[in-house]
Amino acid sequence: MTLSDILTHLGETREAYFSAVAPPIIQSSNFAFSDLASWRAAFADELSHHVYTRGNNPTTAILRQKLAALEGTEDCLVFASGAGAIAAAVLSNVQAGDHVVCQQHPYSWTSALLRKFLPRFGIGCTFVDGTQVANIAAAFRPNTRVLYLESPNTMTFECQDLAACADLARSRGVITIADNSYCSPIYQNPAAFGIDIVVHSGTKYLNGHSDVVVGVLCASRAMVRRIFESELMTLGGILGPHDAALVLRGLRTLPLRIACSDASARFLIEKLEHHPKVERIWYPFHTSFPQRELAMRQMRGCGGLFSVQFRTPSMERMEAFVHRLRRFLLAVSWGGYESLVVPMVGFYGIPGRDEPHLPWSFCRFYVGLEDPQWLWEDLEQAMEVL
Ligand SMILES: *Cc1c(COP(=O)(O)O)cnc(C)c1O
């Protein structure tokens, strides 16, 4: 099945809804039965029947089929947020007394789940520098049940060798989970390397319009059924049909959007790399990136995220630079139309929060779909104050 088959046709049984070209929004909490035989058949397998929208909904089901096909897995579940999908993936594979190994700098709320939440239930976690598979192997204990990866991660884009990690984990009976939000299924498919569960913050590239928070979990049919019957149905953090329809709309243009962001990010990096105020650039395919060879082996592109460490003598000048940016919006997240900046300096001096592990001269940029020359003019004028 090609990308176009998936995005235009898969799951869209148009004859069932007046041949509508766009997927329907079935805004119904429950579904009626004509007789008890069909009622009984549905309750024997709620994952495959329409009973109640917490379990299954026709609009959401179209989205699930497309996402599973994009990641090359048998099935998929969608959640109310990426954090919800990540929590379901981890919780479904651990019990009291178990242990998780995680790469050293995952997304902040993934870190909170593993560092603060799971210990309440007697589950421990070891964080390791995942750039070397040997570090991961050394962190495994007899009670390790889950290896959690995020490749690339979202600030410095550290990568893990997905095939080597999957082989190692399988030989120890450990389930692998990989957060693929950075690449989206367009540029990387962790399941093809043997990863068991692929999770996404669909809030980023998949929806792509900065207007829905959504989580995705792709895995085998058996794993999806198990998570459906435990975490999804009991914790109930589902995506509503209206939001599912918005994500379906976003998916139609995913390949075009991410290719545009990728090209514009490269355009800006070429301008930035020789600028006197630029100390270092992080971008997995950049010649200076320490894991470039691995990144090029397992990814087909990078998309619109890159980071810069600026050369500037003071935090005040760094703050002035951030305030001079007019076209890049000062906002977290990525994957929408709008270009964004996340400046590390903004995480310094927040009461009750640990200082970041990255310097205040570090910024992560997301390049959206605007004219890249227009974005360059913004960066260039703002860098004058550094
Ligand atoms: C945003 C993000 C998440 C969390 O997803 P939400 O949709 O915000 O809950 C998880 N992982 C990564 C890499 C993210 O960037």
mmCIF file of C-alpha atoms and ligand atoms in Angstrom:
data_model
loop_
_atom_site.group_PDB
_atom_site.id
_atom_site.type_symbol
_atom_site.label_atom_id
_atom_site.label_comp_id
_atom_site.label_asym_id
_atom_site.label_seq_id
_atom_site.Cartn_x
_atom_site.Cartn_y
_atom_site.Cartn_z
ATOM 1 C CA MET A 1 0.000 0.000 0.000
ATOM 2 C CA THR A 2 1.417 3.403 -0.938
ATOM 3 C CA LEU A 3 1.296 6.549 1.170
ATOM 4 C CA SER A 4 -1.404 7.921 -1.153
ATOM 5 C CA ASP A 5 -3.500 4.727 -0.793
ATOM 6 C CA ILE A 6 -3.315 5.069 2.990
ATOM 7 C CA LEU A 7 -4.102 8.776 3.097
ATOM 8 C CA THR A 8 -6.863 8.813 0.447
ATOM 9 C CA HIS A 9 -8.584 5.438 0.777
ATOM 10 C CA LEU A 10 -7.654 3.249 3.732
ATOM 11 C CA GLY A 11 -10.538 2.909 6.183
ATOM 12 C CA GLU A 12 -12.799 5.190 4.150
ATOM 13 C CA THR A 13 -15.807 2.990 3.277
ATOM 14 C CA ARG A 14 -17.519 5.937 1.622
ATOM 15 C CA GLU A 15 -20.540 3.942 0.431
ATOM 16 C CA ALA A 16 -21.482 3.619 4.117
ATOM 17 C CA TYR A 17 -21.889 7.394 4.436
ATOM 18 C CA PHE A 18 -23.396 8.872 1.257
ATOM 19 C CA SER A 19 -20.067 8.728 -0.677
ATOM 20 C CA ALA A 20 -18.835 11.727 1.279
ATOM 21 C CA VAL A 21 -15.262 12.562 0.244
ATOM 22 C CA ALA A 22 -14.216 13.725 3.715
ATOM 23 C CA PRO A 23 -14.425 11.273 6.630
ATOM 24 C CA PRO A 24 -17.646 11.610 8.668
ATOM 25 C CA ILE A 25 -17.738 12.843 12.260
ATOM 26 C CA ILE A 26 -19.864 10.269 14.075
ATOM 27 C CA GLN A 27 -20.595 12.331 17.154
ATOM 28 C CA SER A 28 -22.373 9.591 19.127
ATOM 29 C CA SER A 29 -21.482 8.167 22.536
ATOM 30 C CA ASN A 30 -23.278 4.852 21.981
ATOM 31 C CA PHE A 31 -24.551 2.544 19.253
ATOM 32 C CA ALA A 32 -27.859 0.654 19.035
ATOM 33 C CA PHE A 33 -28.391 -3.022 18.170
ATOM 34 C CA SER A 34 -31.188 -4.600 16.172
ATOM 35 C CA ASP A 35 -31.254 -7.837 18.192
ATOM 36 C CA LEU A 36 -29.588 -9.713 21.020
ATOM 37 C CA ALA A 37 -27.451 -11.895 18.759
ATOM 38 C CA SER A 38 -25.588 -8.857 17.405
ATOM 39 C CA TRP A 39 -25.494 -7.395 20.932
ATOM 40 C CA ARG A 40 -23.808 -10.580 22.223
ATOM 41 C CA ALA A 41 -21.354 -10.661 19.294
ATOM 42 C CA ALA A 42 -20.346 -7.064 19.989
ATOM 43 C CA PHE A 43 -19.788 -7.629 23.720
ATOM 44 C CA ALA A 44 -17.646 -10.668 22.911
ATOM 45 C CA ASP A 45 -15.204 -8.307 21.132
ATOM 46 C CA GLU A 46 -15.643 -4.627 21.978
ATOM 47 C CA LEU A 47 -12.398 -3.696 20.230
ATOM 48 C CA SER A 48 -13.898 -4.644 16.834
ATOM 49 C CA HIS A 49 -17.521 -3.537 17.337
ATOM 50 C CA HIS A 50 -19.292 -0.266 17.916
ATOM 51 C CA VAL A 51 -20.791 -0.422 21.391
ATOM 52 C CA TYR A 52 -19.695 2.698 23.202
ATOM 53 C CA THR A 53 -17.333 5.500 22.123
ATOM 54 C CA ARG A 54 -14.897 5.053 25.023
ATOM 55 C CA GLY A 55 -14.000 1.764 23.310
ATOM 56 C CA ASN A 56 -14.655 2.306 19.633
ATOM 57 C CA ASN A 57 -16.036 4.967 17.323
ATOM 58 C CA PRO A 58 -16.277 4.926 13.501
ATOM 59 C CA THR A 59 -14.418 8.227 12.991
ATOM 60 C CA THR A 60 -11.665 7.248 15.420
ATOM 61 C CA ALA A 61 -11.460 3.798 13.773
ATOM 62 C CA ILE A 62 -10.596 5.376 10.384
ATOM 63 C CA LEU A 63 -7.783 7.308 12.035
ATOM 64 C CA ARG A 64 -6.476 4.196 13.831
ATOM 65 C CA GLN A 65 -6.283 2.207 10.586
ATOM 66 C CA LYS A 66 -4.358 4.933 8.789
ATOM 67 C CA LEU A 67 -1.884 5.454 11.636
ATOM 68 C CA ALA A 68 -1.211 1.712 11.993
ATOM 69 C CA ALA A 69 -0.547 1.500 8.237
ATOM 70 C CA LEU A 70 1.741 4.551 8.333
ATOM 71 C CA GLU A 71 3.836 2.970 11.130
ATOM 72 C CA GLY A 72 3.683 -0.520 9.601
ATOM 73 C CA THR A 73 2.063 -2.125 12.653
ATOM 74 C CA GLU A 74 -1.020 -4.338 12.857
ATOM 75 C CA ASP A 75 -3.112 -2.002 14.955
ATOM 76 C CA CYS A 76 -3.171 1.332 16.753
ATOM 77 C CA LEU A 77 -4.963 3.119 19.601
ATOM 78 C CA VAL A 78 -5.465 6.857 19.948
ATOM 79 C CA PHE A 79 -5.555 8.782 23.221
ATOM 80 C CA ALA A 80 -6.461 12.215 24.524
ATOM 81 C CA SER A 81 -2.751 13.175 24.571
ATOM 82 C CA GLY A 82 0.705 11.864 23.826
ATOM 83 C CA ALA A 83 1.256 11.621 27.583
ATOM 84 C CA GLY A 84 -1.832 9.379 27.811
ATOM 85 C CA ALA A 85 -0.505 7.054 25.077
ATOM 86 C CA ILE A 86 2.937 6.912 26.711
ATOM 87 C CA ALA A 87 1.480 6.163 30.161
ATOM 88 C CA ALA A 88 -0.721 3.391 28.704
ATOM 89 C CA ALA A 89 2.230 1.846 26.837
ATOM 90 C CA VAL A 90 4.428 1.770 29.941
ATOM 91 C CA LEU A 91 1.776 0.824 32.526
ATOM 92 C CA SER A 92 0.497 -2.103 30.464
ATOM 93 C CA ASN A 93 3.895 -3.762 30.624
ATOM 94 C CA VAL A 94 4.926 -3.350 34.277
ATOM 95 C CA GLN A 95 3.778 -4.425 37.708
ATOM 96 C CA ALA A 96 5.013 -3.805 41.261
ATOM 97 C CA GLY A 97 8.651 -4.849 41.633
ATOM 98 C CA ASP A 98 9.529 -4.326 37.970
ATOM 99 C CA HIS A 99 12.187 -2.055 36.499
ATOM 100 C CA VAL A 100 12.353 0.199 33.429
ATOM 101 C CA VAL A 101 15.434 1.391 31.521
ATOM 102 C CA CYS A 102 15.088 4.738 29.732
ATOM 103 C CA GLN A 103 17.378 6.902 27.585
ATOM 104 C CA GLN A 104 18.733 9.814 29.624
ATOM 105 C CA HIS A 105 16.695 12.821 28.413
ATOM 106 C CA PRO A 106 13.150 11.847 27.411
ATOM 107 C CA TYR A 107 10.272 14.309 27.049
ATOM 108 C CA SER A 108 9.746 16.044 30.422
ATOM 109 C CA TRP A 109 6.422 14.403 31.350
ATOM 110 C CA THR A 110 7.698 10.984 30.286
ATOM 111 C CA SER A 111 10.523 11.622 32.710
ATOM 112 C CA ALA A 112 8.004 12.579 35.422
ATOM 113 C CA LEU A 113 6.041 9.358 34.804
ATOM 114 C CA LEU A 114 9.161 7.242 35.252
ATOM 115 C CA ARG A 115 10.842 9.282 38.011
ATOM 116 C CA LYS A 116 7.894 10.290 40.195
ATOM 117 C CA PHE A 117 4.724 8.408 39.312
ATOM 118 C CA LEU A 118 5.822 4.785 38.841
ATOM 119 C CA PRO A 119 7.904 4.617 42.062
ATOM 120 C CA ARG A 120 4.604 5.070 44.002
ATOM 121 C CA PHE A 121 3.654 1.637 42.678
ATOM 122 C CA GLY A 122 7.013 -0.013 43.384
ATOM 123 C CA ILE A 123 8.420 0.324 39.868
ATOM 124 C CA GLY A 124 11.971 1.623 39.488
ATOM 125 C CA CYS A 125 13.708 3.248 36.545
ATOM 126 C CA THR A 126 17.321 3.714 35.450
ATOM 127 C CA PHE A 127 18.180 6.515 33.001
ATOM 128 C CA VAL A 128 21.207 5.921 30.772
ATOM 129 C CA ASP A 129 23.066 7.634 27.956
ATOM 130 C CA GLY A 130 21.390 5.697 25.141
ATOM 131 C CA THR A 131 23.837 6.787 22.446
ATOM 132 C CA GLN A 132 25.817 3.630 23.363
ATOM 133 C CA VAL A 133 23.889 0.345 23.358
ATOM 134 C CA ALA A 134 26.431 -1.021 25.850
ATOM 135 C CA ASN A 135 25.136 1.469 28.466
ATOM 136 C CA ILE A 136 21.628 0.120 27.994
ATOM 137 C CA ALA A 137 22.803 -3.498 28.265
ATOM 138 C CA ALA A 138 24.667 -2.650 31.470
ATOM 139 C CA ALA A 139 21.550 -1.068 33.016
ATOM 140 C CA PHE A 140 19.372 -4.169 32.493
ATOM 141 C CA ARG A 141 18.493 -6.066 35.658
ATOM 142 C CA PRO A 142 16.734 -9.419 36.051
ATOM 143 C CA ASN A 143 13.466 -7.528 36.745
ATOM 144 C CA THR A 144 13.752 -5.096 33.789
ATOM 145 C CA ARG A 145 10.533 -5.308 31.764
ATOM 146 C CA VAL A 146 10.563 -2.193 29.575
ATOM 147 C CA LEU A 147 13.189 -0.323 27.545
ATOM 148 C CA TYR A 148 11.943 3.195 26.763
ATOM 149 C CA LEU A 149 13.521 5.038 23.818
ATOM 150 C CA GLU A 150 13.057 8.417 22.157
ATOM 151 C CA SER A 151 15.125 8.703 19.011
ATOM 152 C CA PRO A 152 15.866 11.452 18.301
ATOM 153 C CA ASN A 153 14.921 13.157 21.560
ATOM 154 C CA THR A 154 13.566 16.641 21.309
ATOM 155 C CA MET A 155 16.275 19.124 22.375
ATOM 156 C CA THR A 156 19.700 17.771 21.377
ATOM 157 C CA PHE A 157 18.345 14.957 19.170
ATOM 158 C CA GLU A 158 20.339 12.142 20.779
ATOM 159 C CA CYS A 159 19.646 8.929 18.872
ATOM 160 C CA GLN A 160 19.524 5.311 19.921
ATOM 161 C CA ASP A 161 20.341 2.446 17.555
ATOM 162 C CA LEU A 162 16.791 1.098 17.282
ATOM 163 C CA ALA A 163 17.651 -2.252 15.668
ATOM 164 C CA ALA A 164 20.419 -2.997 18.169
ATOM 165 C CA CYS A 165 18.204 -1.951 21.111
ATOM 166 C CA ALA A 166 15.314 -4.107 19.848
ATOM 167 C CA ASP A 167 17.584 -7.156 19.436
ATOM 168 C CA LEU A 168 19.132 -6.696 22.868
ATOM 169 C CA ALA A 169 15.753 -6.247 24.564
ATOM 170 C CA ARG A 170 14.165 -9.225 22.816
ATOM 171 C CA SER A 171 17.015 -11.477 23.930
ATOM 172 C CA ARG A 172 16.244 -10.465 27.538
ATOM 173 C CA GLY A 173 12.450 -10.658 27.274
ATOM 174 C CA VAL A 174 12.149 -6.865 27.588
ATOM 175 C CA ILE A 175 9.425 -4.867 25.770
ATOM 176 C CA THR A 176 10.674 -1.889 23.724
ATOM 177 C CA ILE A 177 8.749 1.388 23.436
ATOM 178 C CA ALA A 178 9.926 4.191 21.130
ATOM 179 C CA ASP A 179 8.599 7.751 21.009
ATOM 180 C CA ASN A 180 8.652 8.623 17.289
ATOM 181 C CA SER A 181 7.223 12.160 17.550
ATOM 182 C CA TYR A 182 10.372 13.841 16.199
ATOM 183 C CA CYS A 183 10.398 11.976 12.857
ATOM 184 C CA SER A 184 6.725 11.135 12.393
ATOM 185 C CA PRO A 185 6.063 7.923 10.416
ATOM 186 C CA ILE A 186 7.118 9.771 7.249
ATOM 187 C CA TYR A 187 10.798 9.817 8.243
ATOM 188 C CA GLN A 188 11.196 6.796 10.554
ATOM 189 C CA ASN A 189 9.364 3.567 11.375
ATOM 190 C CA PRO A 190 10.690 2.067 14.628
ATOM 191 C CA ALA A 191 8.579 -1.094 14.215
ATOM 192 C CA ALA A 192 10.598 -1.923 11.076
ATOM 193 C CA PHE A 193 13.658 -2.185 13.360
ATOM 194 C CA GLY A 194 11.851 -4.540 15.747
ATOM 195 C CA ILE A 195 10.501 -2.021 18.304
ATOM 196 C CA ASP A 196 7.360 -3.427 19.998
ATOM 197 C CA ILE A 197 5.364 -0.248 20.695
ATOM 198 C CA VAL A 198 5.633 3.043 18.803
ATOM 199 C CA VAL A 199 4.134 6.090 20.539
ATOM 200 C CA HIS A 200 3.551 9.613 19.269
ATOM 201 C CA SER A 201 2.477 12.948 20.475
ATOM 202 C CA GLY A 202 0.127 13.380 17.508
ATOM 203 C CA THR A 203 -0.217 16.960 18.721
ATOM 204 C CA LYS A 204 2.972 17.671 16.757
ATOM 205 C CA TYR A 205 3.325 16.653 13.085
ATOM 206 C CA LEU A 206 0.409 14.205 12.778
ATOM 207 C CA ASN A 207 -2.345 16.729 13.473
ATOM 208 C CA GLY A 208 -0.085 19.523 12.335
ATOM 209 C CA HIS A 209 -2.334 22.535 12.875
ATOM 210 C CA SER A 210 -1.675 23.484 16.532
ATOM 211 C CA ASP A 211 -5.319 22.837 17.431
ATOM 212 C CA VAL A 212 -5.611 19.286 18.832
ATOM 213 C CA VAL A 213 -3.816 17.419 21.648
ATOM 214 C CA VAL A 214 -3.671 13.726 20.701
ATOM 215 C CA GLY A 215 -1.658 10.595 21.489
ATOM 216 C CA VAL A 216 -0.972 7.539 19.327
ATOM 217 C CA LEU A 217 0.138 3.997 20.225
ATOM 218 C CA CYS A 218 1.003 1.549 17.418
ATOM 219 C CA ALA A 219 1.747 -2.133 18.082
ATOM 220 C CA SER A 220 0.823 -5.716 17.243
ATOM 221 C CA ARG A 221 -2.832 -6.774 17.289
ATOM 222 C CA ALA A 222 -2.264 -8.774 20.495
ATOM 223 C CA MET A 223 -0.511 -5.887 22.299
ATOM 224 C CA VAL A 224 -3.174 -3.392 21.212
ATOM 225 C CA ARG A 225 -5.939 -5.712 22.413
ATOM 226 C CA ARG A 226 -4.252 -6.075 25.788
ATOM 227 C CA ILE A 227 -3.815 -2.303 26.207
ATOM 228 C CA PHE A 228 -7.369 -1.685 25.003
ATOM 229 C CA GLU A 229 -8.808 -4.046 27.614
ATOM 230 C CA SER A 230 -6.677 -2.694 30.454
ATOM 231 C CA GLU A 231 -5.349 0.889 30.258
ATOM 232 C CA LEU A 232 -7.587 2.333 27.556
ATOM 233 C CA MET A 233 -10.915 1.064 28.902
ATOM 234 C CA THR A 234 -10.118 1.560 32.616
ATOM 235 C CA LEU A 235 -8.208 4.859 32.572
ATOM 236 C CA GLY A 236 -10.367 6.063 29.682
ATOM 237 C CA GLY A 237 -8.138 8.800 28.245
ATOM 238 C CA ILE A 238 -9.632 8.566 24.757
ATOM 239 C CA LEU A 239 -9.707 10.918 21.771
ATOM 240 C CA GLY A 240 -13.173 12.232 20.893
ATOM 241 C CA PRO A 241 -14.572 11.820 17.355
ATOM 242 C CA HIS A 242 -14.439 15.538 16.582
ATOM 243 C CA ASP A 243 -10.732 15.723 17.385
ATOM 244 C CA ALA A 244 -10.167 12.471 15.456
ATOM 245 C CA ALA A 245 -11.701 14.122 12.375
ATOM 246 C CA LEU A 246 -9.351 17.096 12.744
ATOM 247 C CA VAL A 247 -6.364 14.740 12.916
ATOM 248 C CA LEU A 248 -7.648 12.924 9.805
ATOM 249 C CA ARG A 249 -7.738 16.269 8.022
ATOM 250 C CA GLY A 250 -4.184 16.993 9.183
ATOM 251 C CA LEU A 251 -2.869 13.583 8.074
ATOM 252 C CA ARG A 252 -3.872 14.198 4.445
ATOM 253 C CA THR A 253 -1.104 16.807 4.137
ATOM 254 C CA LEU A 254 1.471 15.268 6.512
ATOM 255 C CA PRO A 255 3.991 14.263 3.801
ATOM 256 C CA LEU A 256 3.846 17.734 2.209
ATOM 257 C CA ARG A 257 4.045 19.601 5.493
ATOM 258 C CA ILE A 258 7.003 17.717 6.931
ATOM 259 C CA ALA A 259 8.935 17.927 3.643
ATOM 260 C CA CYS A 260 8.373 21.692 3.581
ATOM 261 C CA SER A 261 9.570 22.079 7.190
ATOM 262 C CA ASP A 262 12.575 19.866 6.427
ATOM 263 C CA ALA A 263 13.613 21.965 3.408
ATOM 264 C CA SER A 264 13.128 25.264 5.244
ATOM 265 C CA ALA A 265 15.088 24.050 8.298
ATOM 266 C CA ARG A 266 18.009 23.146 6.008
ATOM 267 C CA PHE A 267 17.787 26.575 4.362
ATOM 268 C CA LEU A 268 18.047 28.321 7.760
ATOM 269 C CA ILE A 269 20.823 26.032 9.005
ATOM 270 C CA GLU A 270 22.922 26.839 5.923
ATOM 271 C CA LYS A 271 22.546 30.535 6.710
ATOM 272 C CA LEU A 272 23.209 30.085 10.428
ATOM 273 C CA GLU A 273 26.187 27.731 10.358
ATOM 274 C CA HIS A 274 28.725 30.402 9.402
ATOM 275 C CA HIS A 275 27.218 33.226 11.442
ATOM 276 C CA PRO A 276 29.651 34.640 14.042
ATOM 277 C CA LYS A 277 27.026 34.516 16.806
ATOM 278 C CA VAL A 278 26.430 30.784 16.334
ATOM 279 C CA GLU A 279 28.519 28.499 18.550
ATOM 280 C CA ARG A 280 26.981 25.151 17.579
ATOM 281 C CA ILE A 281 24.047 23.694 15.645
ATOM 282 C CA TRP A 282 22.185 20.488 16.451
ATOM 283 C CA TYR A 283 20.482 18.744 13.528
ATOM 284 C CA PRO A 284 20.745 14.965 13.057
ATOM 285 C CA PHE A 285 21.802 15.158 9.380
ATOM 286 C CA HIS A 286 24.236 18.060 9.902
ATOM 287 C CA THR A 287 27.882 17.208 9.197
ATOM 288 C CA SER A 288 28.818 18.243 12.754
ATOM 289 C CA PHE A 289 26.275 15.925 14.411
ATOM 290 C CA PRO A 290 28.088 13.181 16.362
ATOM 291 C CA GLN A 291 25.554 10.472 15.455
ATOM 292 C CA ARG A 292 24.992 11.556 11.848
ATOM 293 C CA GLU A 293 25.824 8.139 10.424
ATOM 294 C CA LEU A 294 23.282 6.370 12.677
ATOM 295 C CA ALA A 295 20.645 9.045 12.026
ATOM 296 C CA MET A 296 21.086 8.716 8.257
ATOM 297 C CA ARG A 297 20.844 4.924 8.536
ATOM 298 C CA GLN A 298 17.536 4.847 10.411
ATOM 299 C CA MET A 299 15.818 8.110 9.363
ATOM 300 C CA ARG A 300 14.691 9.324 5.933
ATOM 301 C CA GLY A 301 14.662 12.987 6.962
ATOM 302 C CA CYS A 302 14.738 15.276 9.992
ATOM 303 C CA GLY A 303 11.796 17.662 9.635
ATOM 304 C CA GLY A 304 11.676 21.178 11.001
ATOM 305 C CA LEU A 305 13.394 20.969 14.404
ATOM 306 C CA PHE A 306 16.939 22.160 15.013
ATOM 307 C CA SER A 307 18.773 23.692 17.964
ATOM 308 C CA VAL A 308 21.386 26.403 18.223
ATOM 309 C CA GLN A 309 23.826 27.357 20.938
ATOM 310 C CA PHE A 310 24.524 31.055 20.493
ATOM 311 C CA ARG A 311 27.777 32.859 21.212
ATOM 312 C CA THR A 312 26.846 35.679 23.545
ATOM 313 C CA PRO A 313 28.418 37.094 26.723
ATOM 314 C CA SER A 314 25.339 37.454 28.917
ATOM 315 C CA MET A 315 21.944 36.085 29.785
ATOM 316 C CA GLU A 316 20.517 39.608 29.326
ATOM 317 C CA ARG A 317 21.568 39.642 25.677
ATOM 318 C CA MET A 318 20.085 36.194 25.208
ATOM 319 C CA GLU A 319 16.797 37.469 26.625
ATOM 320 C CA ALA A 320 16.967 40.512 24.351
ATOM 321 C CA PHE A 321 17.407 38.185 21.343
ATOM 322 C CA VAL A 322 14.294 36.225 22.321
ATOM 323 C CA HIS A 323 12.299 39.439 22.703
ATOM 324 C CA ARG A 324 13.525 40.726 19.308
ATOM 325 C CA LEU A 325 12.112 37.706 17.448
ATOM 326 C CA ARG A 326 8.839 38.790 15.859
ATOM 327 C CA ARG A 327 8.053 36.075 13.333
ATOM 328 C CA PHE A 328 9.043 33.025 15.376
ATOM 329 C CA LEU A 329 6.479 32.636 18.151
ATOM 330 C CA LEU A 330 7.699 32.074 21.716
ATOM 331 C CA ALA A 331 5.883 28.787 22.335
ATOM 332 C CA VAL A 332 6.427 25.105 23.166
ATOM 333 C CA SER A 333 5.446 22.195 20.906
ATOM 334 C CA TRP A 334 5.953 21.959 17.131
ATOM 335 C CA GLY A 335 4.514 20.518 13.950
ATOM 336 C CA GLY A 336 1.991 23.234 13.050
ATOM 337 C CA TYR A 337 2.008 26.011 10.475
ATOM 338 C CA GLU A 338 3.742 28.526 12.727
ATOM 339 C CA SER A 339 7.488 28.644 13.388
ATOM 340 C CA LEU A 340 8.378 28.535 17.085
ATOM 341 C CA VAL A 341 11.271 29.036 19.467
ATOM 342 C CA VAL A 342 11.861 27.344 22.835
ATOM 343 C CA PRO A 343 14.696 29.287 24.536
ATOM 344 C CA MET A 344 16.440 27.488 27.399
ATOM 345 C CA VAL A 345 16.895 30.844 29.123
ATOM 346 C CA GLY A 346 13.136 30.776 29.788
ATOM 347 C CA PHE A 347 13.591 27.727 32.033
ATOM 348 C CA TYR A 348 16.167 29.447 34.260
ATOM 349 C CA GLY A 349 14.968 31.029 37.483
ATOM 350 C CA ILE A 350 11.536 29.388 37.683
ATOM 351 C CA PRO A 351 10.681 28.847 41.373
ATOM 352 C CA GLY A 352 10.324 25.169 42.306
ATOM 353 C CA ARG A 353 11.850 23.934 39.050
ATOM 354 C CA ASP A 354 15.277 22.335 38.602
ATOM 355 C CA GLU A 355 17.702 24.268 36.399
ATOM 356 C CA PRO A 356 17.832 22.748 32.897
ATOM 357 C CA HIS A 357 20.674 20.431 31.829
ATOM 358 C CA LEU A 358 21.279 22.725 28.836
ATOM 359 C CA PRO A 359 22.885 26.204 28.882
ATOM 360 C CA TRP A 360 20.844 29.437 28.704
ATOM 361 C CA SER A 361 22.448 30.225 25.350
ATOM 362 C CA PHE A 362 20.644 27.231 23.803
ATOM 363 C CA CYS A 363 17.427 27.552 21.751
ATOM 364 C CA ARG A 364 15.359 24.951 19.965
ATOM 365 C CA PHE A 365 13.647 26.156 16.806
ATOM 366 C CA TYR A 366 10.749 24.663 14.915
ATOM 367 C CA VAL A 367 10.495 25.781 11.292
ATOM 368 C CA GLY A 368 6.907 25.805 10.105
ATOM 369 C CA LEU A 369 5.430 26.442 6.693
ATOM 370 C CA GLU A 370 6.108 30.159 6.245
ATOM 371 C CA ASP A 371 8.528 31.575 3.652
ATOM 372 C CA PRO A 372 12.024 30.591 4.909
ATOM 373 C CA GLN A 373 13.572 33.870 3.701
ATOM 374 C CA TRP A 374 11.035 35.789 5.820
ATOM 375 C CA LEU A 375 12.095 33.640 8.818
ATOM 376 C CA TRP A 376 15.789 34.227 8.120
ATOM 377 C CA GLU A 377 15.263 37.997 8.148
ATOM 378 C CA ASP A 378 13.753 37.645 11.627
ATOM 379 C CA LEU A 379 16.669 35.586 12.971
ATOM 380 C CA GLU A 380 19.231 37.886 11.370
ATOM 381 C CA GLN A 381 17.831 41.086 12.883
ATOM 382 C CA ALA A 382 17.401 39.459 16.315
ATOM 383 C CA MET A 383 20.994 38.129 16.347
ATOM 384 C CA GLU A 384 22.254 41.722 16.142
ATOM 385 C CA VAL A 385 21.649 42.084 19.914
ATOM 386 C CA LEU A 386 23.625 38.965 20.905
HETATM 387 C C1 LIG B 1 4.806 16.781 23.195
HETATM 388 C C2 LIG B 1 5.514 15.483 23.416
HETATM 389 C C3 LIG B 1 4.952 14.467 24.197
HETATM 390 C C4 LIG B 1 3.657 14.661 24.954
HETATM 391 O O1 LIG B 1 2.582 14.682 24.096
HETATM 392 P P1 LIG B 1 1.228 15.492 24.436
HETATM 393 O O2 LIG B 1 0.437 15.285 23.203
HETATM 394 O O3 LIG B 1 1.634 16.904 24.685
HETATM 395 O O4 LIG B 1 0.645 14.858 25.651
HETATM 396 C C5 LIG B 1 5.605 13.269 24.264
HETATM 397 N N1 LIG B 1 6.777 13.061 23.639
HETATM 398 C C6 LIG B 1 7.354 14.008 22.902
HETATM 399 C C7 LIG B 1 8.648 13.720 22.233
HETATM 400 C C8 LIG B 1 6.749 15.255 22.785
HETATM 401 O O5 LIG B 1 7.352 16.213 22.071
#
